[in-house]
Amino acid sequence: MATGLHKSDFANPVIRWVDARLPVFTMMQKEYGTFPTPRNFNYLWNFGALAMVNLLIMIVTGIFLAMNYTAHTSMAFDSVERIMRDVNYGWLLRYAHANGASMFFIVVYIHIFRGLYYGSYKAPRELLWMIGVVIFLLMMATAFMGYVLPWGQMSFWGATVITNLFSAFPLVGESIVTWLWGGFSVDNPTLNRFFSLHYLMPFVIFGVVFLHVAALHITGSNNPLGIDPKGPQDTVPFHPYYTAKDSVGLVVYFIVFAVLVFFFPNMLGHADNYIPANPLVTPPHIVPEWYFLPFYAILRAVPDKLGGVLLMFGSIAILFVLPWLDTSPVRSMRFRPLARPFFAVWCVTFLVLLYCGGKPPEEPFVTIARVCTAYYFLYFLVILPLLGRLERPLPLPESIARPVLRGGGPLPAGAMGKPMEKA
Amino acid sequence: MSGFPTLRALALGLGLIAAGPAFAAGEEVELPNTRFSFEGLFGHFDRASAQRGFQVYKEVCASCHSMHLMSYRNLRQIGLSEAEVAAIAATVQVTDGPNDDGQMIERPGRASDRFKSPFANEQAARAANNNAYPPDLSVITKAREGGADYIHALLLGYGDPPAGVQVAEGLHYNKYFAGHQIAMPQPLSEGQVEYHDGTKATLEQMATDVTQFLTWAAEPEMEERKALGVKMIIFLTILGGLAYAVKRKVWHDVH
Ligand code: HEM
């Protein structure tokens, strides 16, 4: 590519001057202004933008919290309470940050659900999807370490239980745990490093989100029909169409967020975390934050510690290879009559796991969690690969602009079986 | 939109189920639900009740329980005057210093001091209480499942154990305490304090008042929070209407 000034289309001389030397305005115009976007999004396509906003809220509230927070075992708990009492609007910062983490996971879970239902992980968006799974993992690590910072009973015991999982690995396990702790128990060094990393990770997430969006703008967005736009009649420019539509979703998101922060700020938390950490008193039920419960249930479903740890990590790792496990060429489940009920059951399984994870490890929850864990993996490892071969997809519409079928559209290459008759 | 509503319902269910685990732990006796003035969207603290509650705390609970996150000046918020707060603070001696000679000094408390703790440290507290630790009460209503209802019930939950239940030496039967055997002797009894405002100090009255006070202490921001919340929701609802109208207008030619 030749060097030299960029040819800018902007009329304003200042913007034009900058844009010619650093075409950020052209980039924004291209990626968020005129960017051709499928015209048929439903409101589930709001959640990416919501996650982005949520990340920014976490960073802003977090930075102000960090100005008043003290990362020392003898002061952390009181410093958080001091933020709530003596810092101007400190209670708002703290409750927005704590509930913001919950909102973040609600948003991202729905975002992932959207991807699963509409097959957004399939070619050509495999890498985009995998980057998303990386973001999810980083979020979990960030939230886990954040929850340790207020140094309440659940902070301490949650950290102890979760870091101890690594001791399940043979030979190196114990050393890894000592290394994570910076000592021989969860203590001040642990709190300090967790604070440092908790401050760092969101910015790493921000970088990975950038890659996520960059990859998205190469492949373009998927859509509820799961078929590619065939021309300009199938798309609208991102602005003003989707800026307007995202704004509606954003306000609804803020209403839900506000109800939590202003009226039920501690509903999703655990009362025990308002008891200062005490290494000598183990709480009767140690439970992680609600958004980890499905994975916690999988961990506990396995009688063997190492097996549980592997299965828990496996439950997320499997998402990385999902694009190759799902063999159906049809993206959207709207046209997959068999896959749909199996997926619905998978969603129920996930919610039941979430429920079981919050229960004490006793019957009937253990058995229920085991059945659900089995189905969780069965769905990805057996059902999806087989469905691609056995299922007869419904006829796909010819294009997004003409979704009404006249005699059925072309079958995607590679789909087995005959298209079903129109009901 | 075929098949979508079921899945949408599932997605919404996620949020609801998520709330479950927070309430799920334990199988204690069901708590009676007490009506407090601070409940609900427009809830506010009953100043007179909170002041009486402070009196109960000061005259009864404070001999065992600290509230180290509270300062005397905070009491202004429940309606005590500057002079009253100064007088209350001055009743305690606090250790300050070191002075220019390197000596620690004792001086009367000031409004800016934290509530004075009854014991120097946890060991001293345990030594005086049969090896049980009376927890700090600053955030107690946030730190127990059931919150204010639990504290209220706990204070009224003393009584004779049911037939066949052996209460261990130094412990007391309490219907609502986990395990039903608590190291705290029944702290309140009929007419235990003489309220400044002439209210009759029944057991129920004192329990309600001290719970009101402790809830305020745990969440002093609650009134401000809820008031701001109501404004936020109204603002966002209007903004949402506008955003939706704009969206409809923008999409007019596409649909
Ligand atoms: C991905 C974004 C983030 C997530 C998911 C997250 C999550 C959390 C969580 C779950 C807590 C515990 C809340 C509680 O119960 O008190 C927390 C606390 C905290 N976070 Fe974050 N956080 C994020 C970003 C940040 C950033 C960028 C900063 C600083 C620059 C920060 C600073 C803090 C501080 C100081 C605390 C302790 C105060 C408190 O507990 O409220 N966080 N975070």
XYZ file of C-alpha atoms and ligand atoms in Angstrom:
721
model
C 0.000 0.000 0.000
C 1.248 3.439 -0.872
C 2.005 5.869 1.898
C 0.765 9.439 1.971
C -2.180 11.343 3.308
C -5.537 9.590 3.515
C -8.203 11.066 1.216
C -10.787 12.289 3.652
C -14.417 12.983 2.744
C -15.112 15.161 5.744
C -16.065 18.774 5.092
C -15.056 20.249 8.447
C -11.446 21.439 7.932
C -10.220 20.432 11.389
C -11.694 16.963 11.194
C -10.421 16.689 7.657
C -6.905 17.687 8.691
C -6.799 15.077 11.438
C -8.554 12.451 9.350
C -6.033 12.828 6.515
C -3.237 11.999 8.936
C -5.007 9.541 11.188
C -8.223 8.314 9.601
C -10.080 7.543 12.817
C -13.096 9.528 11.675
C -13.264 7.584 8.434
C -12.942 4.392 10.427
C -15.770 5.292 12.803
C -17.909 6.373 9.863
C -17.201 3.098 8.098
C -17.574 0.779 11.089
C -20.421 2.450 12.972
C -21.968 4.877 10.497
C -22.515 3.369 7.101
C -21.610 -0.189 8.141
C -24.075 -2.415 6.249
C -26.056 -4.391 8.800
C -28.754 -7.008 8.145
C -32.133 -5.304 8.321
C -33.888 -8.079 10.242
C -32.216 -8.059 13.683
C -34.459 -8.683 16.649
C -33.799 -7.252 20.106
C -31.425 -10.097 20.973
C -28.906 -8.261 18.806
C -28.808 -5.491 21.410
C -26.780 -7.492 23.842
C -23.372 -7.011 22.276
C -23.712 -3.259 22.559
C -25.060 -3.662 26.094
C -22.035 -5.737 27.082
C -19.752 -3.015 25.739
C -21.544 -0.350 27.760
C -21.487 -2.600 30.796
C -17.722 -3.063 30.516
C -17.259 0.703 30.441
C -19.492 1.092 33.517
C -17.384 -1.508 35.363
C -14.170 0.279 34.478
C -15.427 3.732 35.468
C -17.047 2.670 38.768
C -14.052 0.423 39.480
C -11.514 3.204 39.058
C -13.401 5.432 41.505
C -13.770 2.557 43.965
C -10.057 1.852 43.747
C -9.334 5.439 44.793
C -10.953 4.689 48.145
C -10.329 1.001 48.594
C -7.538 -0.446 50.767
C -6.134 -3.822 49.744
C -5.078 -5.072 53.142
C -6.670 -7.908 55.092
C -7.070 -5.746 58.184
C -8.663 -2.826 56.367
C -10.337 -4.041 53.167
C -13.731 -4.820 54.713
C -13.948 -1.537 56.584
C -12.699 0.449 53.602
C -15.566 -0.877 51.473
C -18.051 0.080 54.192
C -16.379 3.472 54.459
C -16.913 3.944 50.725
C -20.602 3.230 51.294
C -20.895 5.658 54.195
C -18.404 8.483 53.845
C -17.555 8.817 50.154
C -19.969 11.037 48.223
C -22.269 8.684 46.337
C -19.929 5.893 47.368
C -22.900 3.608 47.947
C -23.927 4.220 44.360
C -20.439 3.426 43.062
C -20.189 0.269 45.087
C -23.696 -1.041 44.427
C -23.383 -0.162 40.730
C -20.102 -2.064 40.556
C -21.315 -5.128 42.465
C -24.647 -5.340 40.617
C -22.924 -4.279 37.415
C -21.017 -7.546 37.575
C -24.321 -9.434 37.795
C -25.784 -7.405 34.944
C -22.654 -8.114 32.908
C -23.163 -11.837 33.252
C -26.898 -11.648 32.540
C -26.122 -9.666 29.392
C -23.318 -11.953 28.288
C -25.323 -15.118 28.974
C -28.126 -13.805 26.767
C -25.548 -12.759 24.178
C -24.110 -16.290 24.165
C -27.606 -17.793 24.045
C -28.311 -15.658 20.988
C -25.166 -17.013 19.321
C -26.105 -20.596 20.127
C -29.676 -20.288 18.864
C -28.882 -18.517 15.624
C -25.683 -20.446 14.894
C -23.517 -17.348 14.996
C -20.490 -19.516 15.778
C -20.526 -21.216 12.376
C -18.321 -20.382 9.426
C -17.163 -17.774 8.754
C -17.502 -16.517 12.349
C -15.575 -19.284 14.165
C -12.747 -17.054 15.322
C -15.136 -14.284 16.333
C -16.930 -16.839 18.498
C -13.707 -18.164 20.004
C -12.589 -14.670 20.913
C -15.948 -14.282 22.628
C -15.280 -17.390 24.715
C -11.918 -15.870 25.703
C -13.740 -12.731 26.873
C -16.115 -14.896 28.894
C -13.193 -16.651 30.606
C -11.455 -13.360 31.371
C -14.694 -11.966 32.783
C -15.030 -14.947 35.078
C -11.477 -14.524 36.339
C -12.034 -10.793 36.856
C -15.305 -11.213 38.709
C -13.875 -13.991 40.870
C -10.987 -11.819 41.976
C -13.250 -8.793 42.438
C -15.462 -10.753 44.788
C -12.438 -11.438 46.995
C -11.682 -7.731 47.454
C -14.361 -6.770 50.041
C -12.814 -9.505 52.219
C -16.004 -10.864 53.689
C -16.580 -14.476 54.681
C -17.618 -15.540 51.159
C -14.706 -13.623 49.654
C -12.267 -15.535 51.784
C -13.851 -18.961 51.631
C -14.789 -18.684 47.973
C -11.192 -17.817 47.179
C -9.952 -20.684 49.326
C -12.233 -23.271 47.727
C -11.688 -22.162 44.138
C -7.916 -21.724 44.295
C -7.691 -25.074 46.070
C -9.153 -26.721 42.974
C -5.770 -26.457 41.338
C -4.338 -28.765 43.973
C -6.224 -31.564 42.212
C -3.623 -31.610 39.459
C -1.054 -34.312 40.125
C 2.566 -33.362 40.967
C 2.368 -29.626 40.297
C -1.017 -28.983 41.950
C 0.195 -28.024 45.407
C 2.925 -25.772 44.035
C 0.442 -24.001 41.782
C -1.807 -23.273 44.745
C 1.067 -21.940 46.864
C 2.130 -19.824 43.920
C -1.392 -18.434 43.442
C -1.724 -17.638 47.127
C 1.755 -16.175 47.529
C 1.984 -18.187 50.727
C 0.467 -21.151 52.466
C -3.096 -19.893 52.789
C -5.314 -17.196 51.314
C -3.907 -14.135 53.043
C -2.661 -10.622 52.528
C -0.387 -11.460 49.556
C -3.349 -13.129 47.873
C -5.557 -10.098 48.423
C -2.884 -7.777 47.071
C -2.250 -9.701 43.889
C -5.957 -10.183 43.295
C -6.473 -6.441 43.560
C -3.647 -5.773 41.152
C -4.966 -8.318 38.653
C -8.565 -7.232 39.146
C -7.513 -3.746 38.125
C -5.548 -5.030 35.139
C -7.866 -7.630 33.633
C -10.714 -5.335 32.548
C -8.277 -3.512 30.318
C -7.133 -6.808 28.854
C -10.814 -7.578 28.278
C -11.157 -4.229 26.581
C -8.345 -5.173 24.177
C -9.884 -8.542 23.425
C -13.285 -6.906 22.886
C -11.583 -4.722 20.297
C -10.421 -7.855 18.477
C -13.911 -9.314 18.806
C -15.434 -6.272 17.117
C -12.670 -6.130 14.511
C -13.376 -9.738 13.556
C -17.102 -8.983 13.474
C -16.559 -6.176 11.022
C -14.747 -8.529 8.673
C -17.452 -11.189 8.535
C -20.406 -8.930 9.197
C -23.206 -9.809 11.593
C -25.300 -12.929 11.527
C -29.077 -12.410 11.697
C -32.195 -14.260 12.860
C -32.557 -16.037 9.517
C -28.936 -17.123 9.550
C -28.561 -16.482 5.804
C -26.071 -14.081 4.269
C -27.227 -10.698 3.005
C -27.349 -10.887 -0.780
C -27.190 -7.176 -1.541
C -28.061 -3.682 -0.403
C -31.776 -4.523 -0.213
C -30.943 -6.877 2.691
C -29.052 -4.373 4.827
C -29.422 -0.958 6.412
C -26.626 1.373 7.529
C -25.772 0.868 11.202
C -26.542 4.495 11.895
C -29.274 5.633 12.413
C -31.113 2.301 12.260
C -29.259 0.279 14.845
C -28.067 3.175 16.933
C -31.774 3.946 17.383
C -32.680 0.338 18.100
C -29.751 -0.185 20.502
C -30.806 2.949 22.385
C -34.163 1.372 23.159
C -32.477 -1.748 24.530
C -30.002 0.351 26.462
C -32.741 2.211 28.311
C -34.492 -1.047 29.210
C -31.146 -2.387 30.428
C -30.676 0.696 32.601
C -34.146 0.275 34.082
C -33.382 -3.302 35.168
C -29.978 -2.185 36.458
C -31.542 0.719 38.374
C -34.153 -1.508 40.006
C -31.340 -3.717 41.308
C -29.025 -0.928 42.454
C -31.620 1.331 44.070
C -34.126 -1.134 45.470
C -32.509 -4.572 45.802
C -28.776 -3.860 45.981
C -27.943 -6.954 48.008
C -30.443 -9.405 46.554
C -27.944 -11.177 44.301
C -25.188 -11.134 46.908
C -24.724 -13.361 49.908
C -25.420 -12.078 53.443
C -22.275 -13.795 54.747
C -20.123 -11.407 52.756
C -21.086 -8.685 55.225
C -19.296 -10.700 57.918
C -15.577 -9.864 57.893
C -13.363 -12.716 56.674
C -12.426 -15.127 59.429
C -10.064 -18.007 58.583
C -11.130 -19.814 61.768
C -14.869 -19.945 61.035
C -16.055 -21.865 57.974
C -19.539 -20.824 56.777
C -22.045 -23.720 56.605
C -22.582 -23.319 52.834
C -19.817 -21.875 50.719
C -21.338 -20.704 47.462
C -19.778 -18.613 44.719
C -21.571 -15.722 43.040
C -24.745 -16.780 41.216
C -23.209 -16.500 37.772
C -20.709 -19.264 38.541
C -23.279 -21.690 39.900
C -23.832 -23.785 36.721
C -20.122 -24.513 36.557
C -19.896 -25.026 40.300
C -22.685 -27.615 39.964
C -20.731 -29.429 37.236
C -17.642 -29.388 39.464
C -19.515 -30.967 42.335
C -21.401 -33.429 40.158
C -18.218 -35.495 39.789
C -17.238 -37.555 42.838
C -13.549 -37.244 41.932
C -11.869 -33.869 42.570
C -9.611 -33.868 39.521
C -12.425 -35.196 37.353
C -14.693 -32.417 38.574
C -12.100 -29.758 37.858
C -11.455 -31.115 34.381
C -15.151 -31.359 33.596
C -15.743 -27.826 34.857
C -13.028 -26.383 32.659
C -14.144 -28.718 29.893
C -17.655 -27.308 30.000
C -16.264 -23.999 28.803
C -13.429 -25.355 26.686
C -15.971 -27.281 24.649
C -17.361 -23.978 23.423
C -14.075 -23.364 21.613
C -14.613 -26.357 19.346
C -18.350 -25.909 18.984
C -18.037 -24.544 15.424
C -16.691 -27.943 14.398
C -18.990 -30.052 16.539
C -22.129 -28.642 14.981
C -22.122 -30.214 11.547
C -25.319 -28.650 10.231
C -24.794 -26.070 7.483
C -27.962 -24.276 8.568
C -27.228 -21.544 11.078
C -30.529 -20.410 12.505
C -32.487 -22.866 14.629
C -35.622 -21.413 13.089
C -34.997 -23.798 10.260
C -33.864 -26.698 12.408
C -36.991 -28.390 13.724
C -35.085 -31.185 15.453
C -32.261 -29.143 16.927
C -34.667 -26.668 18.487
C -36.191 -28.930 21.161
C -32.771 -30.398 21.987
C -31.428 -26.887 22.427
C -34.414 -25.872 24.558
C -33.667 -28.812 26.849
C -30.027 -27.741 26.981
C -31.105 -24.271 28.131
C -33.288 -25.784 30.843
C -30.333 -27.976 31.857
C -28.165 -24.919 32.222
C -30.720 -23.185 34.437
C -31.238 -26.310 36.544
C -27.467 -26.555 37.002
C -27.476 -22.935 38.124
C -30.149 -23.825 40.661
C -28.371 -26.963 41.897
C -25.073 -25.096 42.241
C -26.663 -22.912 44.921
C -27.976 -25.898 46.887
C -26.030 -27.893 49.464
C -24.350 -30.963 47.914
C -27.002 -33.463 48.975
C -29.784 -35.469 47.358
C -31.739 -34.927 45.198
C -29.572 -32.080 43.893
C -26.496 -34.229 43.340
C -28.324 -36.668 41.085
C -30.143 -33.900 39.235
C -26.837 -32.096 38.684
C -25.270 -35.305 37.375
C -28.060 -35.892 34.871
C -27.873 -32.287 33.712
C -24.080 -32.389 33.442
C -24.361 -35.490 31.298
C -26.862 -33.805 29.016
C -24.751 -30.619 28.861
C -21.899 -32.586 27.307
C -24.079 -35.007 25.368
C -25.689 -32.096 23.576
C -22.359 -30.791 22.304
C -20.491 -34.046 21.770
C -23.185 -36.340 20.406
C -26.479 -34.642 19.645
C -25.202 -31.675 17.634
C -22.763 -33.720 15.487
C -25.485 -36.281 14.729
C -28.259 -33.789 14.103
C -26.339 -32.219 11.266
C -26.588 -35.559 9.476
C -30.056 -36.694 10.499
C -32.094 -33.529 10.498
C -34.081 -32.212 7.543
C -33.866 -28.453 7.774
C -36.847 -26.354 6.743
C -36.461 -24.543 3.447
C -34.443 -21.380 3.797
C -35.831 -18.083 2.543
C -34.324 -16.736 -0.655
C -33.115 -13.553 0.944
C -33.542 -11.393 3.999
C -35.598 -8.841 2.111
C -37.937 -11.553 0.802
C -38.372 -13.880 3.738
C -41.797 -15.001 2.508
C -41.282 -18.318 0.821
C -42.702 -19.074 -2.538
C -42.222 -22.767 -3.129
C -39.185 -22.890 -0.879
C -35.697 -21.546 -1.358
C -32.567 -23.409 -2.326
C -31.228 -25.958 0.099
C -27.858 -25.029 1.518
C -25.075 -27.098 0.041
C -24.392 -30.203 2.046
C -27.723 -30.439 3.864
C -28.890 -34.030 3.983
C -32.433 -35.150 3.427
C -35.270 -33.506 1.622
C -36.707 -30.208 2.778
C -39.798 -30.702 4.874
C -43.139 -29.866 3.370
C -44.446 -26.539 4.438
C -46.923 -27.011 7.250
C -40.721 -16.072 15.088
C -41.518 -19.780 15.265
C -40.501 -21.476 18.487
C -38.971 -18.337 19.842
C -41.338 -17.421 22.707
C -40.415 -20.519 24.727
C -36.767 -19.686 24.454
C -37.364 -16.081 25.294
C -39.169 -17.207 28.431
C -36.148 -19.324 29.293
C -33.827 -16.388 28.927
C -35.963 -14.343 31.277
C -36.136 -17.244 33.680
C -32.372 -17.062 34.040
C -32.648 -13.760 35.827
C -35.370 -15.003 38.150
C -33.746 -18.277 39.101
C -30.559 -16.382 39.717
C -32.241 -14.687 42.632
C -33.097 -18.043 44.181
C -29.813 -19.217 45.666
C -29.396 -16.034 47.679
C -32.455 -17.024 49.705
C -32.061 -20.751 49.513
C -29.494 -21.616 52.168
C -30.555 -23.224 55.415
C -33.867 -24.612 56.620
C -34.498 -22.489 59.724
C -37.892 -21.839 61.221
C -39.942 -19.506 59.082
C -39.477 -15.888 60.145
C -42.506 -13.812 61.022
C -42.731 -10.900 58.605
C -42.706 -7.611 60.511
C -43.919 -4.419 58.820
C -41.217 -1.773 59.076
C -41.474 1.823 57.931
C -38.349 1.460 55.796
C -39.759 -1.272 53.564
C -41.053 -0.658 50.072
C -40.170 1.726 47.267
C -40.890 4.823 49.330
C -39.650 3.419 52.630
C -38.198 5.837 55.176
C -36.735 5.527 58.644
C -38.992 6.296 61.571
C -36.759 8.855 63.333
C -38.440 8.578 66.739
C -38.227 4.788 66.650
C -34.578 4.859 65.541
C -33.747 7.262 68.382
C -35.427 4.985 70.889
C -33.561 2.101 69.281
C -30.292 3.911 69.825
C -31.218 4.305 73.472
C -31.797 0.544 73.701
C -28.488 -0.133 72.001
C -26.624 2.278 74.262
C -28.189 1.081 77.500
C -28.369 -2.640 76.764
C -26.525 -4.040 73.742
C -23.476 -1.753 73.936
C -22.203 -3.533 77.033
C -21.371 -6.517 74.815
C -21.608 -5.446 71.136
C -19.426 -2.892 69.374
C -20.560 -0.818 66.368
C -17.165 0.288 65.202
C -18.249 1.623 61.802
C -20.530 4.233 63.388
C -19.494 7.712 64.471
C -21.430 9.764 66.990
C -21.906 12.464 64.346
C -23.917 9.972 62.276
C -26.676 10.248 64.883
C -27.527 13.687 63.484
C -29.079 11.796 60.605
C -31.797 10.251 62.779
C -32.704 13.633 64.179
C -30.508 14.203 67.238
C -29.324 17.791 67.611
C -25.678 18.815 67.530
C -25.774 19.446 71.285
C -27.357 16.068 71.987
C -24.727 14.309 69.884
C -21.910 16.184 71.617
C -23.364 15.261 75.007
C -23.644 11.581 74.062
C -20.086 11.524 72.744
C -18.772 13.218 75.858
C -20.027 10.399 78.086
C -17.185 8.134 76.930
C -13.437 8.436 77.422
C -11.331 7.705 74.362
C -7.637 7.073 74.076
C -5.877 9.577 71.836
C -2.343 10.639 71.150
C 0.507 10.330 71.420
C 0.935 13.911 72.639
C 4.164 15.897 72.307
C 5.645 14.002 75.239
C 4.955 10.724 73.555
C 2.205 9.822 76.022
C -1.214 8.432 75.109
C -3.978 10.487 76.709
C -7.558 9.915 77.734
C -10.030 12.561 76.640
C -13.826 12.860 76.468
C -15.316 11.654 73.183
C -16.178 14.016 70.320
C -18.876 13.844 67.668
C -16.273 12.731 65.132
C -15.203 9.690 67.181
C -16.337 6.198 66.347
C -18.699 4.506 68.816
C -16.550 3.257 71.644
C -16.260 -0.532 71.677
C -16.995 -2.345 74.951
C -13.913 -4.576 74.629
C -10.372 -3.877 73.535
C -10.252 -6.908 71.244
C -11.969 -10.148 70.316
C -10.149 -12.120 73.006
C -11.360 -9.761 75.725
C -14.907 -9.974 74.350
C -14.786 -13.760 74.379
C -13.280 -13.884 77.837
C -16.215 -11.889 79.175
C -18.842 -13.894 77.306
C -18.205 -17.527 78.019
C -15.897 -17.731 75.025
C -18.666 -16.604 72.629
C -18.052 -13.545 70.471
C -20.752 -10.868 70.366
C -20.474 -9.722 66.737
C -20.101 -6.069 65.757
C -23.591 -4.750 65.003
C -22.704 -2.042 62.423
C -23.925 -4.019 59.419
C -25.759 -6.825 61.184
C -29.048 -6.491 59.256
C -27.145 -6.910 55.985
C -25.092 -9.779 57.378
C -27.953 -12.134 58.192
C -30.360 -13.952 55.919
C -33.746 -12.383 56.601
C -32.256 -9.010 57.608
C -34.397 -6.867 59.894
C -37.073 -9.562 60.229
C -34.455 -11.956 61.543
C -32.978 -9.565 64.115
C -36.445 -8.641 65.338
C -37.479 -12.285 65.599
C -34.214 -13.268 67.284
C -34.699 -10.722 70.060
C -38.198 -12.080 70.723
C -37.342 -15.717 70.064
C -36.276 -16.720 73.579
C -38.308 -19.203 75.566
C -38.302 -22.622 77.139
C -36.936 -25.358 74.906
C -39.440 -27.898 73.618
C -39.659 -31.086 75.663
C -36.687 -33.358 75.117
C -34.296 -30.643 73.909
C -31.221 -30.290 76.099
C -29.724 -26.801 76.112
C -25.997 -26.875 76.763
C -24.407 -25.159 79.740
C -24.075 -21.405 79.144
C -26.363 -21.430 76.105
C -29.960 -20.296 75.785
C -32.838 -21.606 73.734
C -33.854 -19.358 70.841
C -36.371 -20.404 68.244
C -34.817 -18.423 65.396
C -31.089 -18.842 65.963
C -29.429 -21.423 63.701
C -29.198 -24.556 65.840
C -31.522 -22.931 68.433
C -28.818 -22.580 71.101
C -27.346 -19.118 71.424
C -24.660 -17.852 73.761
C -26.358 -14.468 74.176
C -28.655 -14.441 77.232
C -32.042 -12.889 76.512
C -30.970 -9.230 76.251
C -34.364 -7.550 76.565
C -37.070 -7.872 79.138
C -40.313 -5.968 79.680
C -39.678 -2.369 80.801
C -35.900 -2.720 80.662
C -35.259 0.845 79.497
C -37.110 4.005 80.403
C -37.700 5.782 77.085
C -36.952 9.524 77.085
C -40.045 10.164 74.991
C -42.356 8.344 77.393
C -43.161 5.456 75.067
C -44.001 2.298 76.997
C -41.011 -0.034 76.815
C -42.681 -3.306 75.998
C -40.530 -6.157 74.778
C -42.027 -5.889 71.309
C -41.530 -2.099 71.266
C -37.854 -2.329 72.212
C -37.176 -5.090 69.693
C -38.837 -3.060 66.933
C -37.001 0.124 67.872
C -33.554 -1.419 68.117
C -34.126 -3.195 64.800
C -35.101 0.119 63.227
C -31.902 1.628 64.594
C -29.702 -1.259 63.444
C -31.201 -1.198 59.944
C -30.468 2.498 59.677
C -26.925 1.878 60.921
C -26.368 -0.835 58.315
C -27.846 1.150 55.428
C -27.762 4.847 56.314
C -28.028 5.644 52.608
C -31.320 3.795 52.158
C -33.679 6.787 52.077
C -31.486 8.715 49.681
C -30.998 5.591 47.584
C -34.683 4.813 47.216
C -35.630 8.437 46.551
C -33.009 8.664 43.822
C -34.172 5.307 42.493
C -37.744 6.493 42.075
C -36.510 9.552 40.164
C -34.238 7.384 38.015
C -37.031 4.986 37.090
C -39.369 7.841 36.158
C -36.651 9.511 34.104
C -35.689 6.275 32.366
C -39.292 5.398 31.580
C -39.769 8.737 29.841
C -36.426 8.392 28.089
C -37.422 4.877 27.015
C -40.652 6.204 25.519
C -38.715 8.822 23.584
C -36.094 6.326 22.426
C -38.824 4.009 21.227
C -40.598 6.809 19.373
C -37.345 7.779 17.673
C -36.695 4.173 16.750
C -40.177 3.838 15.222
C -39.670 7.005 13.204
C -36.234 5.970 11.959
C -37.472 2.523 10.933
C -40.668 3.847 9.393
C -39.542 3.440 5.791
C -37.976 0.015 6.288
C -40.907 -1.853 7.807
C -14.760 -6.719 33.714
C -15.007 -5.773 34.535
C -15.173 -5.968 36.033
C -15.870 -6.943 36.719
C -16.678 -8.094 36.118
C -15.713 -6.647 38.145
C -16.275 -7.396 39.192
C -16.186 -7.099 40.547
C -16.879 -7.779 41.612
C -17.820 -8.981 41.441
C -16.549 -7.171 42.796
C -17.066 -7.509 44.194
C -18.267 -6.636 44.488
C -18.717 -6.686 45.920
O -19.448 -7.628 46.286
O -18.350 -5.786 46.667
C -15.625 -6.123 42.489
C -15.026 -5.284 43.436
C -14.106 -4.298 43.143
N -13.663 -3.896 41.895
Fe -14.282 -4.692 40.121
N -14.921 -5.534 38.295
C -14.567 -5.087 37.040
C -13.772 -3.996 36.770
C -13.050 -3.245 37.715
C -12.080 -2.213 37.424
C -11.684 -1.766 36.029
C -11.610 -1.737 38.625
C -10.552 -0.670 38.932
C -10.005 0.064 38.081
C -12.291 -2.445 39.673
C -12.093 -2.211 41.037
C -12.759 -2.883 42.055
C -12.600 -2.592 43.468
C -11.694 -1.534 44.094
C -13.440 -3.493 44.157
C -13.610 -3.630 45.694
C -14.701 -2.755 46.192
C -15.979 -3.543 46.324
O -15.925 -4.697 46.749
O -17.039 -2.981 46.032
N -13.137 -3.348 39.084
N -15.414 -6.089 41.110
